[in-house]
Amino acid sequence: MSLYKEWTNIAYEERDQKEYNEFWSIYLDKEKNVYKSILESKENILTGSIEELSDKYNLDSTTFVGFIDGINTSLINPVEIEKLEENSDVKLEIDFEKLYFNMLNAKAPWLYELPEWEEILSKEKRKEITKEYRASKVIVKEKKIGRNEPCPCGSGKKYKKCCGQ
């Protein structure tokens, strides 16, 4: 069984609410420590086997694949996580701006508020990414043209007699 399959079986197995909260609390704390370590070292490229990288960040291989699943959309070249095994070599090239955006999107303040971000992205850059994130969530409805209003093409005719036919 692939590590990713093991991860999904563990992460999404049926549990009661208390066990669910406990599992994710433990996992999210581990994930936070990995991000903290990456941001402290300012490493945007992680290379090695799954086993080496999981040892480096004090995780088991299955949990590390879960971490990769979470960061995969923030990588310059996403990894085919379904095929990963302990001896698989990976190159995780992180796009920090995309990572910050995705943390905002995941509503994970325990990650995007880490003080280590200050050394990676300037305060202005983080504000700009936050503004971009908020703009991406705004729904803009286009103004509907009434039948009897002038046609927007500029013909001078009513919309119903021009482009609205």
mmCIF file of C-alpha atoms in Angstrom:
data_model
loop_
_atom_site.group_PDB
_atom_site.id
_atom_site.type_symbol
_atom_site.label_atom_id
_atom_site.label_comp_id
_atom_site.label_asym_id
_atom_site.label_seq_id
_atom_site.Cartn_x
_atom_site.Cartn_y
_atom_site.Cartn_z
ATOM 1 C CA MET A 1 0.000 0.000 0.000
ATOM 2 C CA SER A 2 1.323 3.452 -0.901
ATOM 3 C CA LEU A 3 2.154 5.917 1.849
ATOM 4 C CA TYR A 4 -0.515 8.289 0.572
ATOM 5 C CA LYS A 5 -3.154 5.548 0.800
ATOM 6 C CA GLU A 6 -1.983 4.820 4.358
ATOM 7 C CA TRP A 7 -2.212 8.536 5.176
ATOM 8 C CA THR A 8 -5.759 8.891 3.855
ATOM 9 C CA ASN A 9 -6.820 5.743 5.726
ATOM 10 C CA ILE A 10 -5.409 7.126 8.987
ATOM 11 C CA ALA A 11 -6.529 10.729 8.488
ATOM 12 C CA TYR A 12 -10.062 10.000 7.383
ATOM 13 C CA GLU A 13 -10.919 6.881 9.342
ATOM 14 C CA GLU A 14 -14.196 7.039 11.189
ATOM 15 C CA ARG A 15 -13.805 8.368 14.742
ATOM 16 C CA ASP A 16 -15.919 10.080 17.333
ATOM 17 C CA GLN A 17 -15.591 13.874 17.644
ATOM 18 C CA LYS A 18 -13.163 13.721 20.589
ATOM 19 C CA GLU A 19 -10.774 11.341 18.775
ATOM 20 C CA TYR A 20 -11.110 13.396 15.575
ATOM 21 C CA ASN A 21 -10.203 16.622 17.366
ATOM 22 C CA GLU A 22 -7.315 14.924 19.181
ATOM 23 C CA PHE A 23 -5.889 13.421 15.967
ATOM 24 C CA TRP A 24 -5.992 16.697 14.049
ATOM 25 C CA SER A 25 -4.692 18.705 16.998
ATOM 26 C CA ILE A 26 -1.618 16.451 17.201
ATOM 27 C CA TYR A 27 -1.125 16.479 13.423
ATOM 28 C CA LEU A 28 -1.515 20.263 13.098
ATOM 29 C CA ASP A 29 1.030 20.807 15.879
ATOM 30 C CA LYS A 30 3.517 18.575 14.025
ATOM 31 C CA GLU A 31 2.759 20.410 10.768
ATOM 32 C CA LYS A 32 3.319 23.765 12.465
ATOM 33 C CA ASN A 33 6.745 22.593 13.681
ATOM 34 C CA VAL A 34 7.736 21.520 10.164
ATOM 35 C CA TYR A 35 6.701 24.885 8.705
ATOM 36 C CA LYS A 36 8.489 26.687 11.529
ATOM 37 C CA SER A 37 11.672 24.765 10.769
ATOM 38 C CA ILE A 38 11.410 25.409 7.017
ATOM 39 C CA LEU A 39 10.765 29.129 7.489
ATOM 40 C CA GLU A 40 13.538 29.495 10.102
ATOM 41 C CA SER A 41 16.086 27.947 7.737
ATOM 42 C CA LYS A 42 14.638 29.891 4.776
ATOM 43 C CA GLU A 43 14.828 26.659 2.770
ATOM 44 C CA ASN A 44 12.586 26.756 -0.256
ATOM 45 C CA ILE A 45 13.961 23.521 -1.736
ATOM 46 C CA LEU A 46 13.783 20.291 0.224
ATOM 47 C CA THR A 47 15.441 17.281 -1.376
ATOM 48 C CA GLY A 48 15.957 13.712 -0.299
ATOM 49 C CA SER A 49 14.039 10.518 0.181
ATOM 50 C CA ILE A 50 10.755 10.482 2.054
ATOM 51 C CA GLU A 51 12.484 8.560 4.838
ATOM 52 C CA GLU A 52 15.335 11.122 5.137
ATOM 53 C CA LEU A 53 13.017 14.119 5.114
ATOM 54 C CA SER A 54 10.580 12.578 7.588
ATOM 55 C CA ASP A 55 13.491 11.853 9.952
ATOM 56 C CA LYS A 56 14.764 15.418 9.518
ATOM 57 C CA TYR A 57 11.402 16.830 10.625
ATOM 58 C CA ASN A 58 10.719 14.190 13.317
ATOM 59 C CA LEU A 59 7.732 12.619 11.567
ATOM 60 C CA ASP A 60 6.958 9.113 10.453
ATOM 61 C CA SER A 61 6.938 8.618 6.665
ATOM 62 C CA THR A 62 3.161 8.364 6.445
ATOM 63 C CA THR A 63 2.631 11.632 8.324
ATOM 64 C CA PHE A 64 5.276 13.328 6.183
ATOM 65 C CA VAL A 65 3.340 12.294 3.066
ATOM 66 C CA GLY A 66 0.314 13.922 4.713
ATOM 67 C CA PHE A 67 2.420 17.075 5.082
ATOM 68 C CA ILE A 68 3.352 16.884 1.384
ATOM 69 C CA ASP A 69 -0.343 16.494 0.569
ATOM 70 C CA GLY A 70 -0.965 19.785 2.358
ATOM 71 C CA ILE A 71 1.914 21.718 0.806
ATOM 72 C CA ASN A 72 1.637 20.184 -2.685
ATOM 73 C CA THR A 73 -0.416 23.062 -4.152
ATOM 74 C CA SER A 74 2.257 25.514 -2.944
ATOM 75 C CA LEU A 75 5.083 23.769 -4.784
ATOM 76 C CA ILE A 76 6.491 25.042 -8.057
ATOM 77 C CA ASN A 77 6.344 21.462 -9.385
ATOM 78 C CA PRO A 78 3.682 19.457 -7.506
ATOM 79 C CA VAL A 79 4.586 15.899 -6.497
ATOM 80 C CA GLU A 80 2.614 12.809 -7.550
ATOM 81 C CA ILE A 81 1.876 11.838 -3.968
ATOM 82 C CA GLU A 82 -0.016 8.670 -4.851
ATOM 83 C CA LYS A 83 3.240 7.054 -6.013
ATOM 84 C CA LEU A 84 5.429 7.954 -3.014
ATOM 85 C CA GLU A 85 7.190 5.258 -1.018
ATOM 86 C CA GLU A 86 9.749 5.530 1.789
ATOM 87 C CA ASN A 87 12.682 5.301 -0.625
ATOM 88 C CA SER A 88 11.174 7.749 -3.161
ATOM 89 C CA ASP A 89 13.384 10.761 -3.808
ATOM 90 C CA VAL A 90 11.534 14.070 -3.877
ATOM 91 C CA LYS A 91 12.365 17.664 -4.615
ATOM 92 C CA LEU A 92 9.959 20.015 -2.901
ATOM 93 C CA GLU A 93 10.497 23.502 -4.335
ATOM 94 C CA ILE A 94 8.302 25.839 -2.295
ATOM 95 C CA ASP A 95 6.812 29.050 -3.665
ATOM 96 C CA PHE A 96 6.590 31.029 -0.405
ATOM 97 C CA GLU A 97 4.110 33.588 -1.757
ATOM 98 C CA LYS A 98 1.788 30.830 -2.938
ATOM 99 C CA LEU A 99 2.259 29.030 0.374
ATOM 100 C CA TYR A 100 1.249 32.140 2.335
ATOM 101 C CA PHE A 101 -1.803 32.606 0.083
ATOM 102 C CA ASN A 102 -2.807 28.957 0.540
ATOM 103 C CA MET A 103 -2.430 29.245 4.323
ATOM 104 C CA LEU A 104 -4.807 32.210 4.237
ATOM 105 C CA ASN A 105 -7.179 30.176 2.066
ATOM 106 C CA ALA A 106 -7.015 27.268 4.523
ATOM 107 C CA LYS A 107 -7.904 29.684 7.317
ATOM 108 C CA ALA A 108 -4.839 28.558 9.277
ATOM 109 C CA PRO A 109 -3.750 31.521 11.432
ATOM 110 C CA TRP A 110 -1.457 29.217 13.451
ATOM 111 C CA LEU A 111 0.586 28.969 10.233
ATOM 112 C CA TYR A 112 0.316 32.331 8.471
ATOM 113 C CA GLU A 113 0.865 34.222 11.741
ATOM 114 C CA LEU A 114 4.157 32.469 12.505
ATOM 115 C CA PRO A 115 6.807 35.093 13.337
ATOM 116 C CA GLU A 116 9.244 33.279 11.001
ATOM 117 C CA TRP A 117 7.355 34.755 8.012
ATOM 118 C CA GLU A 118 8.916 38.154 8.806
ATOM 119 C CA GLU A 119 12.277 36.933 7.489
ATOM 120 C CA ILE A 120 10.741 35.399 4.349
ATOM 121 C CA LEU A 121 8.152 37.945 3.183
ATOM 122 C CA SER A 122 8.094 41.627 4.091
ATOM 123 C CA LYS A 123 5.118 42.984 5.988
ATOM 124 C CA GLU A 124 4.053 44.862 2.847
ATOM 125 C CA LYS A 125 4.251 41.708 0.734
ATOM 126 C CA ARG A 126 2.160 39.762 3.263
ATOM 127 C CA LYS A 127 -0.422 42.566 3.259
ATOM 128 C CA GLU A 128 -0.460 42.507 -0.555
ATOM 129 C CA ILE A 129 -0.999 38.721 -0.609
ATOM 130 C CA THR A 130 -3.743 39.065 2.028
ATOM 131 C CA LYS A 131 -5.431 41.739 -0.074
ATOM 132 C CA GLU A 132 -5.167 39.497 -3.159
ATOM 133 C CA TYR A 133 -6.662 36.601 -1.164
ATOM 134 C CA ARG A 134 -9.594 38.714 0.038
ATOM 135 C CA ALA A 135 -10.208 40.009 -3.497
ATOM 136 C CA SER A 136 -10.340 36.427 -4.770
ATOM 137 C CA LYS A 137 -13.224 35.736 -2.372
ATOM 138 C CA VAL A 138 -15.375 38.702 -3.449
ATOM 139 C CA ILE A 139 -18.192 37.938 -5.863
ATOM 140 C CA VAL A 140 -18.861 40.722 -8.344
ATOM 141 C CA LYS A 141 -22.213 40.661 -10.101
ATOM 142 C CA GLU A 142 -22.274 42.361 -13.458
ATOM 143 C CA LYS A 143 -24.934 44.988 -13.937
ATOM 144 C CA LYS A 144 -27.871 43.532 -15.824
ATOM 145 C CA ILE A 145 -28.981 45.536 -18.837
ATOM 146 C CA GLY A 146 -32.697 46.302 -18.879
ATOM 147 C CA ARG A 147 -34.657 45.653 -22.074
ATOM 148 C CA ASN A 148 -35.589 49.302 -22.521
ATOM 149 C CA GLU A 149 -32.166 50.764 -21.683
ATOM 150 C CA PRO A 150 -29.871 52.085 -24.406
ATOM 151 C CA CYS A 151 -27.773 49.338 -25.961
ATOM 152 C CA PRO A 152 -24.201 49.254 -24.559
ATOM 153 C CA CYS A 153 -22.806 48.850 -28.103
ATOM 154 C CA GLY A 154 -23.458 52.563 -28.669
ATOM 155 C CA SER A 155 -25.945 52.254 -31.543
ATOM 156 C CA GLY A 156 -28.457 54.531 -29.808
ATOM 157 C CA LYS A 157 -31.192 51.896 -30.077
ATOM 158 C CA LYS A 158 -32.900 50.218 -27.152
ATOM 159 C CA TYR A 159 -31.197 47.016 -26.031
ATOM 160 C CA LYS A 160 -34.288 44.932 -26.976
ATOM 161 C CA LYS A 161 -34.159 46.213 -30.573
ATOM 162 C CA CYS A 162 -30.373 45.819 -30.955
ATOM 163 C CA CYS A 163 -28.047 43.315 -29.256
ATOM 164 C CA GLY A 164 -30.823 41.893 -27.059
ATOM 165 C CA GLN A 165 -32.632 40.234 -29.988
#
